[in-house]
Amino acid sequence: FFFFFFFCALLCCATGLHRVYAAPVQRTHFAGLCSFALFLQIVLFGGLLVFSYMIAYQSGGMWLREDFYREQPDVRFKHQMLLLLQGPDNTLLTWSTLPKYNALTPSSFRVPTIKTQDQDRDHDGLSDRFLFEIDVPLQAGESVQSVELILVFEYTLRVEASILIIISFEVASNFLLGSN
């Protein structure tokens, strides 16, 4: 019997201990309703909620259904235009900054004198107004009843987009024949 007991003790020491049973230890702590621990837990949870709502509100993405902003665009005249002059008998006189268009209409081609000026009244670096002065030489017996002008502008917003805009104006029509 002593020999068996000694052999088992020697075997356990040589191979290590063998686990027979294991159970995790769990500790539970309780605090009263008027304790500092419960007060700290409520304050930290409330602060977490308020802080996360403040971040969401300040980022501008909370409860936002529609938004708008105002901005003065940066408008630049691209120095491209098409001028159409119509006479009383539906004759057309044309001019364009596009040489290929001018080559298509050699019989009705007139070269005008054009002066352009952009004005920046509030000195913010953005054009507030464009002035155009166009003088078209007419031959004897020619008169103009209506004027159409197509101008090309570049319209750039600093925040959203850049757009190329082509604006067409019917400057005047039904002139009194013979007037300047």
C-alpha positions as semicolon CSV with decimal commas, in nm:
position;residue;x (nm);y (nm);z (nm)
1;F;0,000;0,000;0,000
2;F;0,280;0,238;0,084
3;F;0,449;0,156;-0,244
4;F;0,126;0,238;-0,444
5;F;0,084;0,571;-0,264
6;F;0,446;0,664;-0,326
7;F;0,414;0,574;-0,696
8;C;0,101;0,792;-0,739
9;A;0,270;1,085;-0,565
10;L;0,575;1,047;-0,785
11;L;0,358;1,031;-1,100
12;C;0,167;1,349;-1,007
13;C;0,488;1,542;-0,942
14;A;0,646;1,432;-1,268
15;T;0,351;1,510;-1,497
16;G;0,196;1,810;-1,320
17;L;-0,142;1,836;-1,158
18;H;-0,454;1,719;-1,331
19;R;-0,765;1,941;-1,318
20;V;-1,059;1,759;-1,169
21;Y;-1,314;2,048;-1,139
22;A;-1,316;2,426;-1,220
23;A;-1,567;2,703;-1,152
24;P;-1,531;3,082;-1,223
25;V;-1,536;3,319;-0,931
26;Q;-1,794;3,597;-0,960
27;R;-1,825;3,884;-0,719
28;T;-2,128;4,112;-0,708
29;H;-2,121;4,448;-0,530
30;F;-2,436;4,631;-0,429
31;A;-2,484;4,999;-0,348
32;G;-2,774;5,186;-0,200
33;L;-2,992;5,432;-0,392
34;C;-2,829;5,729;-0,218
35;S;-2,467;5,631;-0,274
36;F;-2,187;5,813;-0,451
37;A;-2,131;5,517;-0,687
38;L;-2,489;5,529;-0,822
39;F;-2,472;5,909;-0,854
40;L;-2,143;5,884;-1,049
41;Q;-2,288;5,617;-1,280
42;I;-2,596;5,831;-1,359
43;V;-2,383;6,145;-1,419
44;L;-2,143;5,963;-1,651
45;F;-2,423;5,798;-1,851
46;G;-2,613;6,129;-1,882
47;G;-2,292;6,310;-1,982
48;L;-2,227;6,050;-2,250
49;L;-2,578;6,102;-2,395
50;V;-2,554;6,483;-2,385
51;F;-2,204;6,483;-2,534
52;S;-2,302;6,256;-2,823
53;Y;-2,611;6,472;-2,902
54;M;-2,395;6,787;-2,893
55;I;-2,151;6,634;-3,143
56;A;-2,437;6,529;-3,372
57;Y;-2,602;6,873;-3,350
58;Q;-2,281;7,070;-3,410
59;S;-2,188;6,860;-3,713
60;G;-2,504;6,988;-3,884
61;G;-2,645;6,648;-3,968
62;M;-2,913;6,621;-3,703
63;W;-3,272;6,702;-3,793
64;L;-3,164;6,870;-4,117
65;R;-3,432;6,838;-4,383
66;E;-3,344;7,126;-4,615
67;D;-3,059;7,371;-4,628
68;F;-2,971;7,676;-4,836
69;Y;-2,698;7,931;-4,848
70;R;-2,632;8,253;-5,034
71;E;-2,318;8,323;-5,224
72;Q;-2,218;8,574;-5,487
73;P;-2,083;8,373;-5,779
74;D;-1,761;8,444;-5,959
75;V;-1,885;8,530;-6,311
76;R;-1,633;8,572;-6,591
77;F;-1,708;8,671;-6,949
78;K;-1,541;8,412;-7,176
79;H;-1,512;8,661;-7,467
80;Q;-1,726;8,438;-7,688
81;M;-2,040;8,576;-7,848
82;L;-2,276;8,560;-8,140
83;L;-2,451;8,870;-8,274
84;L;-2,759;8,847;-8,497
85;L;-2,912;9,157;-8,652
86;Q;-3,241;9,120;-8,838
87;G;-3,364;9,371;-9,092
88;P;-3,725;9,458;-9,176
89;D;-3,733;9,218;-9,471
90;N;-3,592;8,926;-9,258
91;T;-3,233;8,975;-9,379
92;L;-2,972;8,868;-9,127
93;L;-2,642;9,031;-9,044
94;T;-2,421;8,816;-8,822
95;W;-2,090;8,813;-8,644
96;S;-1,933;8,566;-8,404
97;T;-1,607;8,510;-8,220
98;L;-1,603;8,163;-8,378
99;P;-1,414;8,181;-8,710
100;K;-1,587;7,870;-8,849
101;Y;-1,929;8,030;-8,800
102;N;-1,813;8,349;-8,974
103;A;-1,687;8,140;-9,269
104;L;-2,035;7,983;-9,305
105;T;-2,206;8,321;-9,347
106;P;-1,979;8,536;-9,567
107;S;-2,262;8,733;-9,731
108;S;-2,418;8,851;-9,404
109;F;-2,091;8,894;-9,215
110;R;-2,027;9,231;-9,046
111;V;-1,735;9,307;-8,814
112;P;-1,850;9,517;-8,518
113;T;-1,649;9,722;-8,274
114;I;-1,698;9,574;-7,928
115;K;-1,598;9,721;-7,592
116;T;-1,652;9,516;-7,276
117;Q;-1,597;9,613;-6,918
118;D;-1,665;9,427;-6,594
119;Q;-1,720;9,635;-6,283
120;D;-1,653;9,540;-5,924
121;R;-1,835;9,802;-5,722
122;D;-1,778;9,655;-5,375
123;H;-1,410;9,563;-5,439
124;D;-1,448;9,199;-5,333
125;G;-1,276;9,056;-5,642
126;L;-1,606;8,938;-5,798
127;S;-1,764;9,109;-6,098
128;D;-2,089;9,285;-6,010
129;R;-2,180;9,420;-6,354
130;F;-2,079;9,383;-6,719
131;L;-2,100;9,665;-6,971
132;F;-2,106;9,595;-7,344
133;E;-2,086;9,853;-7,620
134;I;-2,130;9,712;-7,970
135;D;-2,114;9,924;-8,287
136;V;-2,203;9,750;-8,614
137;P;-2,127;9,926;-8,944
138;L;-2,425;9,920;-9,183
139;Q;-2,415;9,973;-9,555
140;A;-2,634;10,229;-9,730
141;G;-2,995;10,118;-9,731
142;E;-2,956;9,864;-9,448
143;S;-3,159;9,899;-9,130
144;V;-3,201;9,686;-8,821
145;Q;-3,532;9,580;-8,672
146;S;-3,419;9,339;-8,399
147;V;-3,094;9,243;-8,227
148;E;-3,013;8,909;-8,066
149;L;-2,695;8,855;-7,870
150;I;-2,561;8,527;-7,731
151;L;-2,287;8,563;-7,469
152;V;-2,083;8,292;-7,293
153;F;-2,003;8,331;-6,923
154;E;-1,828;8,108;-6,672
155;Y;-2,025;8,090;-6,349
156;T;-1,832;7,953;-6,048
157;L;-1,956;7,896;-5,695
158;R;-1,685;7,859;-5,433
159;V;-1,868;7,586;-5,239
160;E;-2,075;7,380;-5,480
161;A;-1,995;7,381;-5,852
162;S;-1,853;7,544;-6,161
163;I;-2,096;7,594;-6,450
164;L;-2,054;7,724;-6,803
165;I;-2,355;7,938;-6,887
166;I;-2,459;8,058;-7,229
167;I;-2,695;8,352;-7,207
168;S;-2,907;8,466;-7,496
169;F;-3,056;8,814;-7,504
170;E;-3,299;8,964;-7,743
171;V;-3,164;9,309;-7,687
172;A;-3,422;9,501;-7,882
173;S;-3,687;9,445;-8,142
174;N;-3,930;9,649;-8,347
175;F;-3,711;9,955;-8,386
176;L;-3,855;10,253;-8,559
177;L;-3,708;10,227;-8,906
178;G;-3,451;10,493;-8,975
179;S;-3,372;10,562;-8,608
180;N;-3,026;10,509;-8,454
